[in-house]
Coordinates of C-alpha atoms and ligand atoms in Angstrom, one line a residue:
M1 CA 4.2 -24.0 -27.6
S2 CA 1.8 -22.6 -29.4
V3 CA 1.7 -24.1 -33.0
E4 CA -1.3 -24.2 -35.6
L5 CA -2.0 -27.7 -36.7
V6 CA -3.5 -28.6 -39.9
C7 CA -4.6 -31.9 -42.2
S8 CA -1.7 -33.1 -44.1
V9 CA -4.0 -34.1 -47.1
C10 CA -7.2 -31.9 -47.0
G11 CA -5.5 -29.0 -45.3
K12 CA -8.3 -28.2 -42.5
P13 CA -7.4 -26.5 -39.6
Y14 CA -7.1 -29.4 -36.7
N15 CA -7.8 -28.3 -33.0
G16 CA -6.4 -31.1 -31.2
G17 CA -7.8 -32.4 -27.9
T18 CA -7.4 -36.1 -28.3
D19 CA -4.4 -38.8 -28.0
R20 CA -4.3 -39.6 -31.6
N21 CA -4.5 -36.6 -33.9
V22 CA -6.2 -37.6 -37.0
C23 CA -8.2 -34.9 -39.3
P24 CA -12.0 -35.7 -38.3
S25 CA -12.9 -35.0 -42.0
C26 CA -10.7 -36.8 -43.7
G27 CA -8.9 -39.3 -41.2
A28 CA -5.2 -38.5 -42.3
S29 CA -2.5 -37.3 -40.3
I30 CA -1.9 -34.1 -38.8
E31 CA 1.0 -31.9 -39.1
P32 CA 2.3 -28.3 -38.5
R33 CA 1.1 -25.2 -40.5
E34 CA 4.1 -23.8 -42.2
D35 CA 4.5 -20.5 -43.5
I36 CA 6.5 -21.5 -47.0
S37 CA 6.6 -19.4 -49.8
P38 CA 9.0 -17.7 -52.6
E39 CA 8.9 -14.4 -49.9
R40 CA 10.3 -16.9 -47.8
K41 CA 14.0 -15.7 -48.6
D42 CA 15.1 -16.3 -45.7
L43 CA 14.4 -20.1 -46.0
K44 CA 16.0 -20.2 -49.1
E45 CA 18.9 -18.9 -48.0
L46 CA 19.1 -21.1 -45.1
L47 CA 18.7 -24.1 -47.3
L48 CA 21.3 -23.1 -49.7
R49 CA 23.9 -22.9 -47.0
G50 CA 23.3 -26.1 -45.5
G51 CA 21.4 -24.9 -42.2
N52 CA 22.2 -22.2 -39.5
G53 CA 25.1 -23.9 -37.9
E54 CA 24.1 -25.5 -35.4
K55 CA 24.9 -29.4 -34.8
G56 CA 22.9 -32.3 -35.7
V57 CA 19.4 -31.9 -37.3
W58 CA 18.9 -28.5 -35.4
K59 CA 20.6 -26.6 -37.9
Y60 CA 17.6 -27.1 -39.7
R61 CA 15.3 -25.6 -36.7
A62 CA 13.2 -22.9 -38.5
F63 CA 11.7 -25.8 -40.0
F64 CA 10.0 -27.4 -36.9
P65 CA 7.4 -25.2 -35.8
G66 CA 7.7 -25.2 -31.7
F67 CA 10.9 -25.9 -31.5
E68 CA 12.2 -22.3 -31.5
D69 CA 13.4 -21.5 -28.1
I70 CA 14.1 -25.2 -27.2
E71 CA 17.2 -26.4 -25.8
P72 CA 18.5 -29.1 -28.0
V73 CA 19.4 -32.7 -27.0
T74 CA 21.6 -34.0 -30.0
M75 CA 24.1 -36.5 -30.7
E76 CA 25.3 -35.0 -34.2
E77 CA 22.3 -37.1 -35.9
G78 CA 21.8 -36.6 -39.7
N79 CA 24.7 -35.0 -42.1
T80 CA 24.7 -38.4 -43.6
P81 CA 26.2 -39.4 -46.8
L82 CA 24.4 -39.9 -50.1
I83 CA 26.5 -42.6 -51.8
H84 CA 26.4 -42.8 -56.0
A85 CA 26.0 -46.7 -56.0
K86 CA 27.8 -47.4 -59.1
A87 CA 28.8 -50.6 -58.9
L88 CA 25.4 -51.9 -57.5
G89 CA 23.7 -49.7 -60.2
A90 CA 25.8 -51.4 -63.0
A91 CA 24.6 -54.4 -61.6
Y92 CA 21.0 -53.3 -61.8
G93 CA 21.4 -51.4 -64.8
M94 CA 21.1 -47.9 -63.8
G95 CA 23.4 -45.2 -63.6
G96 CA 22.0 -42.6 -61.3
L97 CA 21.4 -44.9 -58.1
Y98 CA 22.0 -43.4 -55.1
L99 CA 21.9 -44.3 -51.0
K100 CA 20.9 -42.5 -48.4
N101 CA 22.9 -44.2 -45.9
E102 CA 21.2 -44.0 -42.9
T103 CA 23.1 -46.2 -41.2
A104 CA 25.7 -43.8 -40.0
N105 CA 23.3 -42.2 -37.6
P106 CA 24.3 -42.3 -33.6
S107 CA 21.7 -45.2 -33.2
A108 CA 22.5 -46.8 -36.6
T109 CA 18.8 -45.6 -38.1
Y110 CA 16.9 -42.3 -39.8
K111 CA 14.8 -42.4 -36.1
D112 CA 17.7 -40.4 -34.6
R113 CA 16.0 -37.3 -36.5
F114 CA 12.6 -37.7 -34.8
A115 CA 14.4 -38.8 -31.1
A116 CA 16.4 -35.8 -31.1
L117 CA 13.3 -33.6 -31.1
A118 CA 10.9 -35.6 -29.4
I119 CA 13.7 -36.1 -26.7
S120 CA 14.2 -32.4 -26.7
Q121 CA 10.9 -31.3 -26.5
Y122 CA 10.0 -33.8 -23.5
K123 CA 13.1 -32.5 -21.4
H124 CA 12.0 -29.2 -22.0
E125 CA 8.4 -30.2 -20.4
N126 CA 10.5 -32.0 -17.6
A127 CA 9.3 -35.6 -18.3
S128 CA 10.0 -37.6 -15.5
A129 CA 10.0 -40.8 -17.8
V130 CA 9.2 -41.1 -21.8
A131 CA 8.0 -44.4 -23.3
L132 CA 7.4 -45.7 -26.6
G133 CA 6.2 -49.1 -28.4
S134 CA 8.1 -50.0 -31.7
A135 CA 9.5 -52.1 -33.8
G136 CA 12.8 -51.8 -32.6
N137 CA 14.8 -48.9 -34.3
A138 CA 12.1 -46.2 -32.4
G139 CA 13.2 -47.9 -29.2
S140 CA 16.8 -47.9 -30.0
A141 CA 16.9 -44.2 -30.5
V142 CA 14.7 -42.8 -28.2
A143 CA 16.7 -45.1 -25.3
A144 CA 19.6 -43.6 -27.0
Y145 CA 18.8 -39.8 -26.5
A146 CA 16.5 -40.3 -23.5
A147 CA 19.8 -41.8 -22.3
K148 CA 21.8 -38.4 -23.3
A149 CA 19.0 -36.5 -21.6
G150 CA 19.2 -38.2 -18.3
I151 CA 15.4 -39.2 -18.9
P152 CA 13.9 -42.7 -17.9
C153 CA 13.1 -44.5 -20.8
Y154 CA 10.4 -47.6 -21.2
V155 CA 10.6 -49.3 -24.6
I156 CA 8.0 -52.0 -25.3
L157 CA 8.4 -54.3 -28.4
P158 CA 6.7 -57.2 -29.9
A159 CA 8.1 -60.6 -28.5
G160 CA 8.5 -62.0 -31.9
G161 CA 10.9 -59.1 -32.8
V162 CA 14.5 -58.9 -33.1
F163 CA 16.0 -59.2 -30.1
A164 CA 19.2 -57.2 -31.2
R165 CA 17.0 -54.3 -31.3
A166 CA 15.9 -54.6 -28.1
Q167 CA 19.5 -55.3 -26.9
Q168 CA 20.8 -52.0 -28.2
A169 CA 17.7 -49.9 -26.3
M170 CA 18.7 -52.0 -23.2
A171 CA 22.3 -51.1 -23.5
Y172 CA 21.5 -47.4 -23.4
G173 CA 19.5 -48.1 -20.3
A174 CA 16.0 -48.6 -21.8
R175 CA 13.4 -50.4 -19.2
F176 CA 12.6 -53.1 -21.6
I177 CA 9.3 -55.0 -21.7
R178 CA 8.1 -57.8 -24.2
A179 CA 4.5 -57.3 -25.4
D180 CA 2.8 -60.7 -26.9
G181 CA 1.2 -59.0 -30.4
E182 CA 2.5 -56.6 -33.2
V183 CA 3.8 -52.7 -33.2
N184 CA 0.4 -51.8 -32.7
D185 CA -0.3 -53.4 -29.6
C186 CA 3.1 -52.3 -28.1
I187 CA 1.5 -48.4 -29.3
E188 CA -1.7 -48.6 -27.4
L189 CA -0.1 -50.0 -24.3
I190 CA 2.1 -46.6 -24.5
E191 CA -1.0 -44.5 -24.6
K192 CA -2.6 -46.2 -21.5
G193 CA 0.7 -45.8 -19.6
V194 CA 0.5 -42.0 -20.6
S195 CA -2.7 -41.6 -18.2
R196 CA -1.9 -44.6 -15.8
F197 CA 1.9 -43.7 -15.3
G198 CA 2.6 -40.2 -16.2
W199 CA 4.9 -41.2 -19.3
K200 CA 5.5 -38.9 -22.3
N201 CA 4.1 -40.8 -25.4
A202 CA 7.5 -41.0 -27.4
C203 CA 6.1 -42.8 -30.5
T204 CA 7.3 -42.2 -33.8
T205 CA 3.8 -41.8 -35.1
M206 CA 2.3 -38.6 -36.2
L207 CA -0.5 -39.5 -34.6
H208 CA 1.3 -38.8 -31.3
N209 CA 4.3 -36.7 -32.2
P210 CA 3.2 -34.4 -35.0
L211 CA 5.9 -32.1 -34.0
A212 CA 8.7 -34.0 -33.8
S213 CA 8.2 -36.3 -36.7
E214 CA 8.9 -32.9 -38.9
G215 CA 12.9 -34.2 -37.9
Y216 CA 12.9 -36.4 -40.8
K217 CA 12.3 -33.7 -43.0
T218 CA 15.7 -33.0 -43.1
M219 CA 17.1 -36.2 -45.1
V220 CA 15.3 -34.3 -47.9
Y221 CA 17.6 -31.0 -47.4
E222 CA 20.4 -32.6 -47.0
M223 CA 20.0 -34.6 -50.5
F224 CA 19.1 -31.8 -52.4
L225 CA 22.4 -30.1 -51.6
Q226 CA 24.1 -33.5 -52.1
L227 CA 22.6 -33.5 -55.6
G228 CA 24.0 -30.4 -56.5
E229 CA 20.6 -28.5 -56.0
R230 CA 18.1 -30.7 -57.3
L231 CA 15.6 -33.3 -56.1
P232 CA 16.1 -36.6 -57.8
D233 CA 13.4 -38.3 -60.1
V234 CA 12.4 -40.8 -57.6
I235 CA 12.6 -41.5 -53.7
V236 CA 12.1 -45.0 -52.7
C237 CA 11.1 -45.7 -49.0
P238 CA 10.3 -48.4 -46.5
I239 CA 6.9 -48.1 -45.3
G240 CA 5.8 -49.2 -42.1
G241 CA 3.7 -46.8 -40.0
G242 CA 3.8 -44.5 -43.3
I243 CA 5.4 -41.9 -41.5
L244 CA 8.8 -41.8 -43.2
I245 CA 7.2 -41.3 -46.9
S246 CA 4.6 -38.9 -45.3
K247 CA 7.5 -36.7 -44.5
M248 CA 9.5 -37.2 -47.6
Y249 CA 6.6 -35.8 -49.6
R250 CA 6.3 -33.0 -47.5
A251 CA 9.9 -31.6 -47.3
C252 CA 10.0 -31.9 -51.3
R253 CA 6.6 -29.6 -51.7
E254 CA 8.2 -27.3 -49.0
L255 CA 11.6 -27.0 -51.5
I256 CA 9.0 -26.9 -54.5
A257 CA 7.0 -24.0 -52.6
L258 CA 10.3 -21.9 -51.8
G259 CA 11.2 -22.2 -55.8
L260 CA 13.8 -24.2 -55.1
A261 CA 12.7 -27.1 -57.2
E262 CA 10.5 -27.5 -59.7
K263 CA 9.0 -31.2 -59.9
M264 CA 7.7 -33.6 -57.3
P265 CA 9.7 -36.9 -57.1
R266 CA 7.7 -40.1 -57.4
L267 CA 7.5 -41.5 -54.1
V268 CA 8.0 -45.2 -54.3
G269 CA 6.6 -46.9 -51.1
V270 CA 7.9 -50.7 -50.4
Q271 CA 6.5 -53.5 -48.2
A272 CA 7.3 -56.8 -47.5
A273 CA 5.1 -59.3 -49.5
G274 CA 4.2 -61.2 -45.7
C275 CA 2.8 -57.8 -44.6
P276 CA 1.5 -55.0 -47.4
P277 CA -1.5 -53.2 -46.5
V278 CA -0.6 -50.2 -48.3
V279 CA 0.5 -51.7 -51.8
W280 CA -2.9 -53.9 -51.4
A281 CA -4.8 -50.6 -51.0
I282 CA -2.8 -48.9 -54.0
E283 CA -3.5 -52.0 -56.3
N284 CA -7.4 -51.7 -55.3
G285 CA -7.9 -48.2 -55.3
K286 CA -8.7 -47.7 -51.8
R287 CA -8.4 -44.5 -49.6
E288 CA -7.9 -46.7 -46.4
T289 CA -5.4 -49.5 -45.7
P290 CA -6.6 -52.7 -44.1
V291 CA -5.2 -54.2 -41.2
W292 CA -3.0 -56.8 -42.3
Q293 CA -3.9 -60.7 -40.7
N294 CA -1.2 -63.1 -40.1
P295 CA 1.7 -60.5 -41.0
A296 CA 5.3 -62.1 -41.7
T297 CA 8.2 -61.3 -43.0
I298 CA 12.1 -61.0 -41.8
A299 CA 11.7 -57.3 -42.4
G300 CA 10.7 -56.4 -38.7
S301 CA 11.0 -52.7 -39.1
I302 CA 8.3 -52.6 -41.3
N303 CA 6.1 -55.5 -40.0
D304 CA 3.3 -52.9 -39.1
P305 CA -0.4 -54.8 -39.7
V306 CA -2.0 -51.5 -38.9
T307 CA -0.8 -48.7 -41.0
F308 CA -1.0 -45.7 -38.5
E309 CA -0.3 -42.8 -41.3
G310 CA -1.9 -45.3 -44.1
V311 CA -4.5 -42.4 -45.5
T312 CA -1.7 -39.9 -45.7
A313 CA 1.1 -42.5 -47.0
L314 CA -1.8 -43.6 -49.9
H315 CA -2.3 -39.6 -50.6
V316 CA 1.2 -39.0 -51.3
I317 CA 2.0 -42.0 -53.3
R318 CA -0.8 -41.2 -55.6
A319 CA 0.0 -37.1 -55.5
S320 CA 3.7 -37.8 -56.5
N321 CA 2.5 -40.3 -59.2
G322 CA 4.7 -43.0 -57.5
E323 CA 4.3 -46.6 -57.1
A324 CA 3.8 -49.1 -53.9
V325 CA 5.8 -52.5 -54.0
A326 CA 5.9 -55.5 -52.4
V327 CA 9.0 -57.6 -52.5
T328 CA 9.6 -61.1 -51.0
D329 CA 11.7 -62.2 -48.3
D330 CA 14.2 -64.1 -50.8
E331 CA 14.5 -60.7 -52.8
I332 CA 14.9 -58.5 -49.9
K333 CA 18.2 -61.1 -48.9
E334 CA 19.6 -61.0 -52.4
A335 CA 19.5 -57.5 -52.2
M336 CA 21.3 -57.0 -48.6
K337 CA 24.2 -59.2 -49.6
L338 CA 24.6 -57.4 -53.2
C339 CA 24.3 -54.0 -51.3
A340 CA 27.0 -55.2 -48.9
R341 CA 29.3 -56.7 -51.6
K342 CA 29.0 -53.9 -54.3
E343 CA 28.6 -50.7 -52.1
A344 CA 30.0 -51.8 -48.7
V345 CA 26.6 -50.7 -46.7
L346 CA 25.2 -53.2 -44.5
A347 CA 21.7 -52.5 -45.3
E348 CA 19.1 -54.3 -42.5
P349 CA 15.8 -56.0 -44.4
A350 CA 13.6 -53.2 -44.2
S351 CA 16.3 -51.1 -46.0
A352 CA 17.3 -53.5 -48.5
A353 CA 14.0 -53.9 -49.9
T354 CA 14.2 -50.7 -51.3
L355 CA 17.0 -51.7 -53.6
A356 CA 14.7 -54.8 -54.2
A357 CA 12.0 -52.4 -55.7
V358 CA 14.4 -50.8 -57.3
L359 CA 15.1 -53.7 -59.1
K360 CA 11.7 -54.8 -59.7
L361 CA 10.7 -51.2 -60.7
K362 CA 13.7 -51.2 -63.5
D363 CA 12.9 -54.6 -64.9
A364 CA 9.2 -53.6 -65.2
G365 CA 10.1 -50.2 -67.4
K366 CA 8.8 -47.9 -64.4
I367 CA 12.4 -46.6 -63.5
R368 CA 14.5 -45.7 -66.7
A369 CA 17.9 -46.5 -66.7
E370 CA 19.1 -42.5 -67.1
E371 CA 17.0 -41.4 -63.8
T372 CA 18.2 -40.0 -60.3
V373 CA 16.9 -42.6 -57.9
V374 CA 17.5 -42.0 -54.0
T375 CA 16.6 -45.5 -51.6
I376 CA 16.8 -44.5 -48.3
I377 CA 18.8 -47.2 -46.4
T378 CA 17.2 -46.8 -43.0
G379 CA 18.9 -48.7 -40.8
S380 CA 22.0 -50.9 -40.2
A381 CA 22.5 -54.6 -40.9
L382 CA 24.8 -55.0 -37.4
R383 CA 21.9 -56.0 -36.0
D384 CA 21.0 -58.9 -38.7
L385 CA 24.5 -60.3 -39.4
P386 CA 23.1 -64.5 -39.8
L387 CA 20.8 -63.2 -42.7
F388 CA 24.2 -62.5 -44.7
S389 CA 25.4 -65.9 -44.3
D390 CA 23.9 -69.1 -46.1
P391 CA 23.0 -72.2 -43.5
G392 CA 25.3 -74.8 -45.0
N393 CA 27.9 -72.7 -45.9
E394 CA 31.3 -74.3 -43.9
V395 CA 33.9 -71.8 -42.7
P396 CA 37.5 -73.5 -43.5
F397 CA 39.2 -74.3 -40.7
V398 CA 43.1 -74.8 -40.2
H399 CA 45.6 -76.1 -37.9
P400 CA 48.4 -73.5 -38.0
G401 CA 51.3 -75.7 -39.8
N402 CA 49.0 -78.0 -41.5
D403 CA 49.7 -77.1 -44.6
A404 CA 47.1 -79.5 -46.6
E405 CA 44.6 -77.9 -44.6
M406 CA 45.4 -74.4 -45.9
L407 CA 45.6 -75.5 -49.4
A408 CA 41.8 -77.1 -48.7
A409 CA 41.0 -73.6 -47.1
M410 CA 42.1 -71.8 -50.5
A411 CA 40.5 -74.5 -52.5
H412 CA 37.4 -73.9 -51.2
Y413 CA 37.2 -70.2 -52.2
Q414 CA 38.6 -70.9 -55.9
Q415 CA 35.1 -73.0 -56.5
Ligands
PLP501 C1 10.6 -47.0 -38.7 C2 11.3 -47.9 -40.1 C3 10.8 -47.7 -41.3 C4 9.6 -47.5 -41.7 O1 9.1 -46.2 -41.1 P1 7.5 -45.9 -41.2 O2 8.0 -44.2 -40.7 O3 6.8 -46.5 -40.1 O4 7.2 -45.8 -42.3 C5 11.9 -48.5 -42.4 N1 12.8 -48.4 -42.0 C6 13.6 -48.6 -41.0 C7 14.6 -49.6 -40.8 C8 13.0 -48.1 -39.9 O5 13.0 -48.6 -38.6
ZN502 ZN1 -8.3 -33.8 -44.0

């Protein structure tokens, strides 16, 4: 695989060689160069046709440099619904609110769009084992695809993370290791294991996997068709390491370069108030993100004190005329409940954070009622069910045959 790499911000060619792919001039993330221009009628037609007919994200293989001749490992990831959230939108005073429901992916998060490519690439390279550090969802996604490919997979997660994510990875057969620290500490352990144990590094970071992370772009190609061949006015993404939002920008830029769309959507990056390095950097006019001290939030999937793709994430928010928003854990819980009740979608905290942010921006007049807004519902709250119930909210209990108890149970729900 010989792919030309370039800086995602300044565009300079990148010649690699190091473990971490970062632009030596500007510190931004690296991405493959793509040959995209209005002359590429083949790519344009491919997008309008909804892909080449292959399964899962592979239908857009032509947009993944380096994957031309790779045998796919797929579980038919992607193809997720774009739900017009009329009831939730009405509650927020918005007519064009959409949920890109990534919980419908095989391992219940959008990380499958990465894992399908990464594991296919490493299988092609005859990997003896893959390994990654993660907040949990990438661990589950890569473990699932590694299981499918028959490759051993090591997953290192922060000891304080959501244990249900680790259980899911272990269910797929992952070799799970807990680490004292945060996601960035886990990722550093993986970097050391690459030379020591011969692991292939399957972290989702563009720093480590600039080619496989292109898989996320397929969300934009899909929503473009689902909206009737147009891009939304606003795309709202949670930000952890900053890969997702960077790839949304890149995919939109491709559609514009091909002449399929005119205007770049405003990209909104959302973080938890307990760990908001990107929001802080935007508010303070910085080009780089600080390392956040004492990060704490229920949104474990975006509890990243180090923003690995920070320079690029900040760039795409500014270049798209977007926003960075922090939301509190209480606002997140409120949004989780409302989304479940109004739309029957179980959005995990990191995902529901996007809805809490939409409400804030709407109230602040930064999103207008008639705009088309797509929130990326990145992962499923089936692993976070206790967050939906209020402590102290008792569930009625009845002995069958005891009518008084049954009437009391009914009365409980009439209050
Ligand atoms: C990984 C993840 C994110 C954050 O994505 P980044 O690309 O790291 O910014 C958001 N939500 C969920 C559910 C995730 O698993
Ligand atoms: Zn650069």
